[in-house]
Coordinates of C-alpha atoms and ligand atoms in Angstrom, one line a residue:
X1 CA 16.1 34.4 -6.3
X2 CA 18.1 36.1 -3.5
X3 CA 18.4 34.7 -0.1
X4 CA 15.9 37.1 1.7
X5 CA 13.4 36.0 -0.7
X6 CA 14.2 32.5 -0.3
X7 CA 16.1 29.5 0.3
X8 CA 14.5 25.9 0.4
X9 CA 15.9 22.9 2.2
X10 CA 14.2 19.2 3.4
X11 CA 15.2 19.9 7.2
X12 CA 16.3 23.0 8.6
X13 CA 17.8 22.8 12.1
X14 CA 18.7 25.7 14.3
X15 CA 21.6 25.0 16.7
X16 CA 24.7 22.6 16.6
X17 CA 24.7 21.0 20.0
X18 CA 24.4 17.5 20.4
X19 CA 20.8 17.2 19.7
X20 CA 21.2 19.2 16.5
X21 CA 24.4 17.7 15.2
X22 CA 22.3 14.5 15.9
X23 CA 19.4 15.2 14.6
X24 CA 21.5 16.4 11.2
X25 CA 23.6 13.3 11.0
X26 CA 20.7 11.3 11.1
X27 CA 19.0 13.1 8.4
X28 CA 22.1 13.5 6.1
X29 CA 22.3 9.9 6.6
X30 CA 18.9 9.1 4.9
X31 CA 19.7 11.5 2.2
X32 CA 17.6 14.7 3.2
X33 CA 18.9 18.1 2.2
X34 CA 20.0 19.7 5.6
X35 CA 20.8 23.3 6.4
X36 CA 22.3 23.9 10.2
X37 CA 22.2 27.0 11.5
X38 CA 24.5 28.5 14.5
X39 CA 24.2 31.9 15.7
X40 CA 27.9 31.3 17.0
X41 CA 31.0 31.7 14.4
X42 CA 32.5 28.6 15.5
X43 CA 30.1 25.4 15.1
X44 CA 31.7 23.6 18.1
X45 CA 30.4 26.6 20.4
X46 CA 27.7 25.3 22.3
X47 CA 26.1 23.7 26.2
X48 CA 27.4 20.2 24.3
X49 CA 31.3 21.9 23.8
X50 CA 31.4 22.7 28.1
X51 CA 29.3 19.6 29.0
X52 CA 32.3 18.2 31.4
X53 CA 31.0 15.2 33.2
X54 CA 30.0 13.1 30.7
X55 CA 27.0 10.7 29.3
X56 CA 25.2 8.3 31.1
X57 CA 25.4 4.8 30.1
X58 CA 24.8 1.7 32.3
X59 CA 27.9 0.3 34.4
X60 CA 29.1 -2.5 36.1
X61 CA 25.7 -4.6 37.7
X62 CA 23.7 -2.1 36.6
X63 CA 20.3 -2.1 34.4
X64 CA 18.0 0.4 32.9
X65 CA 15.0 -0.2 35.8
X66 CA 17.5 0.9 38.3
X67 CA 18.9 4.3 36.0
X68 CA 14.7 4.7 35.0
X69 CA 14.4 4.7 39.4
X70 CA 17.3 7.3 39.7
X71 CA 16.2 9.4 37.1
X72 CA 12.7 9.5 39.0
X73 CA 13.6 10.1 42.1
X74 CA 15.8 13.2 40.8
X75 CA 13.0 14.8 38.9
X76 CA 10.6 14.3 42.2
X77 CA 8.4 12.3 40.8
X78 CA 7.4 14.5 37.9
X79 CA 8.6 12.9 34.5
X80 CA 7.3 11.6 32.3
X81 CA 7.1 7.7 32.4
X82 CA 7.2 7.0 28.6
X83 CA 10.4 9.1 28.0
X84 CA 12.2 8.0 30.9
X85 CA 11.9 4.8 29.6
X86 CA 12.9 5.5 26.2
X87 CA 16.4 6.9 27.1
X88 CA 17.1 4.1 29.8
X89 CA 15.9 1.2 27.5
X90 CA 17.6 2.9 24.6
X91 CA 21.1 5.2 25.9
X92 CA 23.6 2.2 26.1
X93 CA 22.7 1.5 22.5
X94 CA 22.8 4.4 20.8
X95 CA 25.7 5.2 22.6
X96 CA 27.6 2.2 22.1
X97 CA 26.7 2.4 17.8
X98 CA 26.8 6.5 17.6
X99 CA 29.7 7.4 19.8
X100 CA 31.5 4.4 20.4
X101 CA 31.6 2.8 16.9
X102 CA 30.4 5.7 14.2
X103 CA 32.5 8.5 15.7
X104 CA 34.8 6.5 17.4
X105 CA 35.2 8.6 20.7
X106 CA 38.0 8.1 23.0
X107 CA 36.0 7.2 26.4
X108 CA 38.6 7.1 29.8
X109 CA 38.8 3.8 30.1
X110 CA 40.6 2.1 33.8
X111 CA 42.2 -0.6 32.1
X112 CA 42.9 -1.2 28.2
X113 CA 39.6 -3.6 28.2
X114 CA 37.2 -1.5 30.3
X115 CA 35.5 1.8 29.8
X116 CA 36.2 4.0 33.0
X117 CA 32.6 5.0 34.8
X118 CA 32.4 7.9 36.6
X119 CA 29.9 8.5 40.0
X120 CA 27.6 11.8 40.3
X121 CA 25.1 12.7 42.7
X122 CA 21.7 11.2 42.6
X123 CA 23.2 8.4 40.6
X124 CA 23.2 4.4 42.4
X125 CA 25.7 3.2 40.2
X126 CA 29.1 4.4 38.8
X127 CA 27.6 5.1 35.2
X128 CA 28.8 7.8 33.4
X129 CA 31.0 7.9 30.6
X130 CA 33.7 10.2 30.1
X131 CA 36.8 11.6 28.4
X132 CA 38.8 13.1 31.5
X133 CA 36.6 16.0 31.9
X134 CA 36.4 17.4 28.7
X135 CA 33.4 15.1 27.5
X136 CA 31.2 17.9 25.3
X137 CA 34.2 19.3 23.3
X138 CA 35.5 16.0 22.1
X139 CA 31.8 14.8 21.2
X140 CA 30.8 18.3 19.4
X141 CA 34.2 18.4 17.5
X142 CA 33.8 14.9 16.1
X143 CA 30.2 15.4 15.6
X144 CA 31.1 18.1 13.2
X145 CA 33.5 16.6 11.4
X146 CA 31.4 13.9 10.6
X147 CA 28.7 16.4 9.1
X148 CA 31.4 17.9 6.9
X149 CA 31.8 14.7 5.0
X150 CA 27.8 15.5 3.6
X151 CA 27.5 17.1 0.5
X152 CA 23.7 17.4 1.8
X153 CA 24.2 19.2 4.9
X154 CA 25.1 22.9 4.6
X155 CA 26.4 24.7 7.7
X156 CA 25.8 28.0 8.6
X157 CA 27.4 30.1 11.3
X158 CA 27.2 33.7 12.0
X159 CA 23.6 33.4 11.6
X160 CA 21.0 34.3 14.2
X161 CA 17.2 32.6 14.6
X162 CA 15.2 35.7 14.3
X163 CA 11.6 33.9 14.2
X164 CA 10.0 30.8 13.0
X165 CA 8.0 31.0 10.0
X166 CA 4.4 30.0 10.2
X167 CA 1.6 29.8 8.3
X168 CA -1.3 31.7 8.2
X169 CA 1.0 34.2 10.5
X170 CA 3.1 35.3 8.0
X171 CA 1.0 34.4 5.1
X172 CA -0.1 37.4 2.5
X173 CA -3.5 35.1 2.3
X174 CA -5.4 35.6 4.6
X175 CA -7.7 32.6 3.6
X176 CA -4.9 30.2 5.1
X177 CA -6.3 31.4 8.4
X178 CA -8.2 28.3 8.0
X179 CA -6.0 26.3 7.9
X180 CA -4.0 24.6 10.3
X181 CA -1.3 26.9 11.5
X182 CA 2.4 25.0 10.2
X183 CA 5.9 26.1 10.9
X184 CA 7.7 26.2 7.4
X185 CA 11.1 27.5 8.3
X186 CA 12.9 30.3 9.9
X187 CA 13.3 34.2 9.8
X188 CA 17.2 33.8 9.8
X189 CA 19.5 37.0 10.5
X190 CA 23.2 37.2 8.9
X191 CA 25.1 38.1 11.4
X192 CA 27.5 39.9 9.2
X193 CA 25.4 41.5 6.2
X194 CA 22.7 42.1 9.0
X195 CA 20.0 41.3 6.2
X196 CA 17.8 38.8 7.3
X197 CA 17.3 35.5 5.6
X198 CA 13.5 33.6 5.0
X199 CA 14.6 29.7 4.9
X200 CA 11.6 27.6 3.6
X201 CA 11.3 23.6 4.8
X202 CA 8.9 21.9 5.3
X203 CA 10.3 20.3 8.9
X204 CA 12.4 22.4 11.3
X205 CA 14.0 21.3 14.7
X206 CA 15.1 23.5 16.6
X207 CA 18.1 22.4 19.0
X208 CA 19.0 25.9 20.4
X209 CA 19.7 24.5 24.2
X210 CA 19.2 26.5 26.9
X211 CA 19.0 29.3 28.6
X212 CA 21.6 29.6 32.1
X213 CA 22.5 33.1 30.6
X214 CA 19.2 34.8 31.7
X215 CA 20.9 34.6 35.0
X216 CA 23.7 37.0 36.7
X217 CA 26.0 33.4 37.4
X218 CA 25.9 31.2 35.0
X219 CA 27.4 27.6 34.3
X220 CA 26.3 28.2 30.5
X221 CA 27.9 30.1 27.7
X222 CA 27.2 33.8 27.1
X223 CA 24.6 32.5 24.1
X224 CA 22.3 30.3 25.8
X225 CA 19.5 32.6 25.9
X226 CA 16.9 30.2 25.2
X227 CA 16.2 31.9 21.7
X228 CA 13.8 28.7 20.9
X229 CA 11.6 28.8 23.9
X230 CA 10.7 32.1 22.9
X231 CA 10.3 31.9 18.8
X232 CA 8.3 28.6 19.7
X233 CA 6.1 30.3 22.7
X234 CA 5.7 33.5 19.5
X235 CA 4.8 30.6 17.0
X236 CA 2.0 29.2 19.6
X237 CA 3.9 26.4 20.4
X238 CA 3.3 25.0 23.9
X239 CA 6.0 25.1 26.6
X240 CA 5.9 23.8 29.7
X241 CA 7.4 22.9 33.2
X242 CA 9.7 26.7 32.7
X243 CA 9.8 27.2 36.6
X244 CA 11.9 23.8 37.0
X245 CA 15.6 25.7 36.0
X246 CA 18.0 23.4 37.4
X247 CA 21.3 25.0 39.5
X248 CA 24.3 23.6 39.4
X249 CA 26.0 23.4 43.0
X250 CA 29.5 24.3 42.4
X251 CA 31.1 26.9 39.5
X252 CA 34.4 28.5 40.5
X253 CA 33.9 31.7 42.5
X254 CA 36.5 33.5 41.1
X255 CA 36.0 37.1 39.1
X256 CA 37.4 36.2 35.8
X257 CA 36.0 32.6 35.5
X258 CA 33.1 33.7 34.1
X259 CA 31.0 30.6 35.2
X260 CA 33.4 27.9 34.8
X261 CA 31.7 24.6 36.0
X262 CA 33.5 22.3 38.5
X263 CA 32.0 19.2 37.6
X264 CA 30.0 17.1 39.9
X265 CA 32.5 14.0 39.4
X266 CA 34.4 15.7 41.6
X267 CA 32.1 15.2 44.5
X268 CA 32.3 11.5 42.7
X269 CA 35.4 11.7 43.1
X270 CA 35.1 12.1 47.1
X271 CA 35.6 15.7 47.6
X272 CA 33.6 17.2 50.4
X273 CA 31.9 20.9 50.9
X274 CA 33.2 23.0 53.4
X275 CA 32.3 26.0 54.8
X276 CA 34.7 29.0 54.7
X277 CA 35.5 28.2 58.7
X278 CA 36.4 24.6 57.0
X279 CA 33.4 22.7 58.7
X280 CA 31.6 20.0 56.2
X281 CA 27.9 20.7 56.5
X282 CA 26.4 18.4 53.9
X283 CA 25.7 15.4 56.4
X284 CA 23.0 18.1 58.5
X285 CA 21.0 18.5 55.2
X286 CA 21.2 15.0 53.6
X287 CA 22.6 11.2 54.3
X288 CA 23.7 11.0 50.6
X289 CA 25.6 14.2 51.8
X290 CA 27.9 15.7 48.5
X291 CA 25.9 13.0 46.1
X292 CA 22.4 13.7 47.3
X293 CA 20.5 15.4 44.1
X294 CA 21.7 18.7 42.9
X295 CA 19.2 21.1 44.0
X296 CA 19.6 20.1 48.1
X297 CA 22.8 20.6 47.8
X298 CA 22.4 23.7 45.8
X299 CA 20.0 25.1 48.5
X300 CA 22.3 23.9 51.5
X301 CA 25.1 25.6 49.5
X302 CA 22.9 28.8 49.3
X303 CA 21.6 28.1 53.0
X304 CA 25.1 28.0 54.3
X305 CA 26.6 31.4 52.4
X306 CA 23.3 33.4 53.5
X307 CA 23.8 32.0 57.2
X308 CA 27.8 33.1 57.1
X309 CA 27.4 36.3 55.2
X310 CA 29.6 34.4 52.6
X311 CA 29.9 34.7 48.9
X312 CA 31.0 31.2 48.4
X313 CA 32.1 28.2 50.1
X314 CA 34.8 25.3 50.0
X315 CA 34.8 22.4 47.4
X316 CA 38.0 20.3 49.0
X317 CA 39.0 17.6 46.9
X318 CA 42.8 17.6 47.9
X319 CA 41.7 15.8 51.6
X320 CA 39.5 13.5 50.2
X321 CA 40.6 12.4 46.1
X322 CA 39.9 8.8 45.9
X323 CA 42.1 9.5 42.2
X324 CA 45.2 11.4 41.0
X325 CA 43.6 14.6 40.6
X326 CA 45.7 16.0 37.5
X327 CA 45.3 12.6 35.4
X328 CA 41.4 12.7 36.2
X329 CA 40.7 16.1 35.8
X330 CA 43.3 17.7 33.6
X331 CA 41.2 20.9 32.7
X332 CA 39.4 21.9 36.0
X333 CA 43.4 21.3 37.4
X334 CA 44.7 23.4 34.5
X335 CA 42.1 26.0 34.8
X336 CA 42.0 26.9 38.2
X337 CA 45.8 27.2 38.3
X338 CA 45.4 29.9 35.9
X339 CA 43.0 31.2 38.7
X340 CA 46.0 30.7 41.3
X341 CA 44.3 28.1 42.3
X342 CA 45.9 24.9 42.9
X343 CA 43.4 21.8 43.2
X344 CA 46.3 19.3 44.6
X345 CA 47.0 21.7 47.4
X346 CA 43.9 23.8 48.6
X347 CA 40.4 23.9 48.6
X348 CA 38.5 25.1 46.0
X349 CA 36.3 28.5 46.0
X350 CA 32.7 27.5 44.4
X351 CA 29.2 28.9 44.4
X352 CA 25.8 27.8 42.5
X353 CA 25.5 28.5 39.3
X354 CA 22.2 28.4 36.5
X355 CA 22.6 25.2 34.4
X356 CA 20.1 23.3 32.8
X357 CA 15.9 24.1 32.1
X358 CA 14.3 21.1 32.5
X359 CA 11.2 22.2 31.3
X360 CA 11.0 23.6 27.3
X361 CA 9.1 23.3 23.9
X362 CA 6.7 20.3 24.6
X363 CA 7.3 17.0 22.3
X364 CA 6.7 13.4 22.2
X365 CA 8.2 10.6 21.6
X366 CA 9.5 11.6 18.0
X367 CA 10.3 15.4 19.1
X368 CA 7.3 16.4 17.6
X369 CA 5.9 19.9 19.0
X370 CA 2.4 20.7 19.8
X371 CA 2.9 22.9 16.3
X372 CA 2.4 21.2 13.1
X373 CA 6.4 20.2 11.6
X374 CA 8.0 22.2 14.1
X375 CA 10.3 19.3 16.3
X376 CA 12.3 20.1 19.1
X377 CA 15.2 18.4 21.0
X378 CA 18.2 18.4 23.7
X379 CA 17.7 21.1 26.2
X380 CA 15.3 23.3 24.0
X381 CA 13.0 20.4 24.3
X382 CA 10.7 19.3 27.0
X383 CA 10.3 15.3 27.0
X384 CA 9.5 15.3 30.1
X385 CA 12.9 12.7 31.1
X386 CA 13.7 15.4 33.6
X387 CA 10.8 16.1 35.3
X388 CA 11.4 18.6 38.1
X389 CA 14.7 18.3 38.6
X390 CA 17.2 16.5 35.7
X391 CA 19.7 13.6 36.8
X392 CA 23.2 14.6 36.2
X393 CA 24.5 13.3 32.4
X394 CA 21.4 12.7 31.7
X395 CA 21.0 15.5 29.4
X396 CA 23.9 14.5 26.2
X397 CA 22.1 11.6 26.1
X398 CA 18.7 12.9 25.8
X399 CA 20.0 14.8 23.2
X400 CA 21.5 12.3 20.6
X401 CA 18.4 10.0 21.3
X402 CA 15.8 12.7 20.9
X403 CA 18.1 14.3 18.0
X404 CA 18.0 10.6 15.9
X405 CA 14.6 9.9 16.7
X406 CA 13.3 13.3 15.1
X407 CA 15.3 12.8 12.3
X408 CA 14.5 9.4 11.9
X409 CA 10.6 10.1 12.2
X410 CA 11.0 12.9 9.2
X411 CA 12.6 10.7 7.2
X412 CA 10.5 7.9 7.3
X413 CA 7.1 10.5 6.8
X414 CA 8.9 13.0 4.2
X415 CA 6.7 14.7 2.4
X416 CA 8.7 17.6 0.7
X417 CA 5.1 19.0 -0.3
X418 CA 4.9 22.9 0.8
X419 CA 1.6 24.1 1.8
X420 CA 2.8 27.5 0.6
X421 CA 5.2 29.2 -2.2
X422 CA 7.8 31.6 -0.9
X423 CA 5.9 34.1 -3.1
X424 CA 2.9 33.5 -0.5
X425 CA 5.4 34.6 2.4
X426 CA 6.5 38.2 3.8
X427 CA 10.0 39.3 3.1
X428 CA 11.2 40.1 6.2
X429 CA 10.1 44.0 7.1
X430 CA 13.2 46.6 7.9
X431 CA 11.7 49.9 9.3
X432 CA 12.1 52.7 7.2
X433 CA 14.4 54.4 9.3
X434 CA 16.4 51.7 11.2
X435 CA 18.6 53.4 14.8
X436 CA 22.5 52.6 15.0
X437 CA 22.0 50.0 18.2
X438 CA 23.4 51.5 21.3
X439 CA 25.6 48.9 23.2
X440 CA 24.9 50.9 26.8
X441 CA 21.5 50.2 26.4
X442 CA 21.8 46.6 25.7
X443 CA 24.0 45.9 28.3
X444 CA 21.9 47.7 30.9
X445 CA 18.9 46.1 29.8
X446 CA 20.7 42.3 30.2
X447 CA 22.0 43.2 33.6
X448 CA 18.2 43.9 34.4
X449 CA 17.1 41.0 33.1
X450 CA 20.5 38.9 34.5
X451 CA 20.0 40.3 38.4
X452 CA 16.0 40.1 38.4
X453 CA 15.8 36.4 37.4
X454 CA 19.1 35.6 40.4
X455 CA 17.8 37.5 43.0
X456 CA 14.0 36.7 42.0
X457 CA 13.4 33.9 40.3
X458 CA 16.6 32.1 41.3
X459 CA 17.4 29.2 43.9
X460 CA 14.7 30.2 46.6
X461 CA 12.3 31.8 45.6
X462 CA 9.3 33.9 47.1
X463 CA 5.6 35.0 45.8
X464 CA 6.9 38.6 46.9
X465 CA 10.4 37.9 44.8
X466 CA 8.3 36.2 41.7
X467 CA 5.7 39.4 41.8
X468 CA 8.5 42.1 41.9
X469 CA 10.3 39.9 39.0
X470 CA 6.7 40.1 37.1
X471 CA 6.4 43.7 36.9
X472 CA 10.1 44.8 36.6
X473 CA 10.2 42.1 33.8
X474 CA 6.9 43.2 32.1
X475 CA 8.1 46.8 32.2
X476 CA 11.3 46.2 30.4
X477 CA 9.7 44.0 28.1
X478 CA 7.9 46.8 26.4
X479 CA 10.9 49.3 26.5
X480 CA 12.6 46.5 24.4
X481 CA 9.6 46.0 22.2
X482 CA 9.7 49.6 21.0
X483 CA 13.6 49.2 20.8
X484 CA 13.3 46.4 18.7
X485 CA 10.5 48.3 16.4
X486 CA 13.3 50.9 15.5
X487 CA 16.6 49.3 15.9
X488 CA 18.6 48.5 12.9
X489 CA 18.4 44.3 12.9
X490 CA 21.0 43.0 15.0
X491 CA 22.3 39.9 16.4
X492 CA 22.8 41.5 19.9
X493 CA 19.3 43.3 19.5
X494 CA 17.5 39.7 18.5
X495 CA 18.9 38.5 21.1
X496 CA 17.8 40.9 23.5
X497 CA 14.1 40.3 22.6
X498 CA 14.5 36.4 22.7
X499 CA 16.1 36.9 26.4
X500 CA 13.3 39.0 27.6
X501 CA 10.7 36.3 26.1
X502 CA 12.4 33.6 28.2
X503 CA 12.9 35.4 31.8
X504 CA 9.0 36.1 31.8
X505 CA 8.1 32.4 30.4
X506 CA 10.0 30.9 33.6
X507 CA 8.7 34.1 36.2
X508 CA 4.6 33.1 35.0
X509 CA 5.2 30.1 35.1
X510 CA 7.3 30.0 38.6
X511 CA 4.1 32.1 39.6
X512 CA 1.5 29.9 38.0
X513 CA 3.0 26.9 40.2
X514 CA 2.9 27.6 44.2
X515 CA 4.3 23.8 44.9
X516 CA 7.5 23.5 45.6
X517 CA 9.3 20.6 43.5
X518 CA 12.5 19.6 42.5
X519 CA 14.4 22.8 41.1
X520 CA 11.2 25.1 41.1
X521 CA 11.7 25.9 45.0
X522 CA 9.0 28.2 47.1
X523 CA 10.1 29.3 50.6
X524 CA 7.1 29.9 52.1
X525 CA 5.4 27.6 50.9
X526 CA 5.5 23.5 51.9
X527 CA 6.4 20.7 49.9
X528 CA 3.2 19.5 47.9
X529 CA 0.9 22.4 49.5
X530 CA -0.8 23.5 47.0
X531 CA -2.0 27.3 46.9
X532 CA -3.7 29.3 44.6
X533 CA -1.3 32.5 44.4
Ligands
LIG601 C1 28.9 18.1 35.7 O1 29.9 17.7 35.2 O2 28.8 18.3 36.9 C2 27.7 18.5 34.8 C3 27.0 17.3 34.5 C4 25.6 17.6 34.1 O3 25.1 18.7 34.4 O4 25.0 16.7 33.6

């Protein structure tokens, strides 16, 4: 049988960040066929790859209460008490036996015996483990090379989620409609033939990460368009907590560098934010000052550059480095030179950036979704560890937990029974006569979508803003509907719908929530007041 007819595996799992790679080892492991799918050519390519910071562990005098207590008190209050204490009672462990002994990764250490712990904000110990500050890349890259040692697992790149695959929607039986509705695989696009493929299993996970890239500035990859929010919200899934999107404080302002993150260690480190007249403001917004959590110092960055006119404002780590700034941080060094930037002699040029969604597809304990076999993990996910506002480094971890524990739970139920034969299923449905995809009108239609949810739906935001991102949003959404209808299938074209999906899932549900909390942050409107918009 061809591919668009059909392909049958035990797990499928859409994207190859942490959580997915995760997820797949732990599958492969226990002998399930797994197919991975990456929209990306490269596997690496992913959040996990830039993740520079690191993973959160437990450090010197430190213990799981006190990390469950920091995580808390970033997320204001809001997470989810169960999941917060499954990744501090579990993290050091899986850490230690995943990364440390099965992958063997090269952790900073600060003397041959002891594993270096770095300090970020919101964090009351030094905790976080790190390789320089190139953490993600060295994780993903030996991730995969571990998967390639598994006859079972078969990687995929170049190929795009188009929609998940559920029964009774895309049954030809229309008595299924009695039955509980299922996800049994994926709608998957090749990239390169452009046909789209129908992959049949009777568990998928999707690990797409997250979606920074709906924004104008971005600490987050071109691709993270939150494709799985919106093929679970289009399966009936349930999402929730959209509105909390988490901004990181400090990407390099610089017109080429495309988003690239300075790394909150940094401010571990000891460096200090300055305005562009040099004056450190930090202290007149929070005692913690440059470690308070992410989103005050977010707004007092935003608060100081509307208050000076100013595009940006100073990160200066030269004054302040309580390290030797090229041996700690290599890559940021390395990269902003290539800026003309020099980090051992001048301050550096930074402005907020969107980073993390801490809300997502809804799961328990076992990544389980509200749909029937349909898990989700990492950032795609919504445990709940986050709550309003996530803890920095928090997020890897969450990941390979989450990632293990779904394939754990599959294994341990697997029941490689389908419900329904492929012949049951619609092939995928090309339009009789498919349009050549215009590139103008894709790239218009994401700089809509890019400046609505910044200057809307972004740092501060307003009922006014939020209604005016409603409407413009809703508008384009059926332009690119109709689009869609006609266009000849398309990675760029997918993606476009999928990006749509997502800006409207966080602007209803940044309008469903008038209390301001954590990342999700109403002007006119008091902490904990509650109003009925
Ligand atoms: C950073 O290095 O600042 C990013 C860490 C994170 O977002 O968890």
């Amino acid at each position: 049988m061809g591919e668009e007819k059909g392909i049958t595996t035990d797990v499928l799992i859409i994207g190859c960040g942490i959580a997915g790679a995760s997820a797949a080892l732990e599958a492969a492991k226990n002998g399930l066929r797994v197919i991975l799918v990456t929209k990306n050519s490269s596997l690496e390519e992913s959040n996990t790859y830039y993740a520079q910071g690191g993973i959160v562990s437990l450090g010197h005098n430190d213990y799981p209460e006190l990390l469950k207590k920091d995580i808390i008190e970033s997320g204001d209050g809001i997470n989810n008490p169960e999941a917060v204490e499954i990744l501090a009672s579990e993290g050091k462990k899986v850490v230690d036996e995943i990364l440390i002994k099965e992958l063997n990764i090269p952790f900073s250490r600060s003397t041959p015996d002891s594993l270096d712990y770095a300090q970020e904000a919101g964090h009351s110990r030094r905790r976080i483990l790190h390789i320089k500050d190139t953490t993600g890349k060295t994780i993903e890259e030996r991730f995969i090379t571990a998967l390639k040692k598994f006859s079972n697992v078969k990687l995929l790149t170049d190929h795009t989620a188009v929609d998940l695959l559920t029964v009774p929607h895309h049954s030809k039986n229309p008595v299924s409609f009695y039955k509980e509705p299922q996800c049994i695989g994926a709608y998957v696009l090749d990239n390169q033939t452009k046909k789209v493929k129908v992959i049949f299993a009777p568990y998928t996970i999707l690990a797409t990460g997250g979606c920074g890239a709906i924004y104008l500035y971005t600490s987050n990859p071109r691709g993270a368009i939150g494709d799985g929010y919106a093929m679970a919200y289009r399966a009936g899934a349930r999402i929730v907590n959209m509105e909390y999107i988490q901004f990181h404080p400090t990407s390099l302002f610089h017109r080429d560098a495309d988003g690239f993150l300075i790394s909150e260690t940094v401010r571990g480190e000891g460096a200090r934010l300055k305005t562009r007249k040099e004056q450190t403001f930090m202290e007149n917004y929070n005692e913690k000052k440059e470690l308070a959590p992410r989103d005050e110092v977010t707004r007092a960055i935003y608060e100081e550059m509307t208050n000076s006119n100013s595009r940006y404002v100073y990160l200066d780590l030269v004054s302040y480095a309580k390290c030797d700034i090229k041996k700690r941080f290599p890559n940021i060094y390395k990269t902003c030179l290539k800026y003309g930037i020099d980090i051992t002699k001048e301050s550096i040029p930074v402005v907020p950036a969107a980073h993390y969604c801490c809300g997502g597809i809804m799961v328990d304990e076992w990544g389980r979704s509200s749909l029937k076999n349909l898990y989700s993990v990492g950032e795609a996910s919504c445990t709940g560890v986050h709550g309003a506002n996530r803890l920095a480094s928090t997020s890897l971890l969450e990941g390979l937990i989450w990632g293990k524990r779904a394939s754990k739970y599959i294994s341990s139920h697997f029941d490689p029974a389908m419900p329904y034969k492929p012949s049951d299923i619609h092939e995928w449905y090309y339009p009789e006569k498919e349009e050549e995809v215009d590139p103008a009108l894709i790239n218009q239609d994401w700089i809509s979508i890019r400046s609505t949810m910044w200057y809307y739906a972004g740092i501060i935001r307003t009922q006014k803003r939020l209604e005016r991102a409603k409407a413009d949003l809703d508008y384009l959404r059926h332009r690119i509907e109709k689009f869609y209808k006609e266009a000849r299938m398309d990675a760029n074209v997918v993606g476009l719908k999928h990006g749509i999906q997502v800006a409207l899932l966080i602007t209803y549900a940044a309008l469903g929530n008038p209390v301001s909390c954590g990342a999700h942050y109403i002007k006119d409107y008091e902490r904990g007041q509650a109003t009925i918009f």
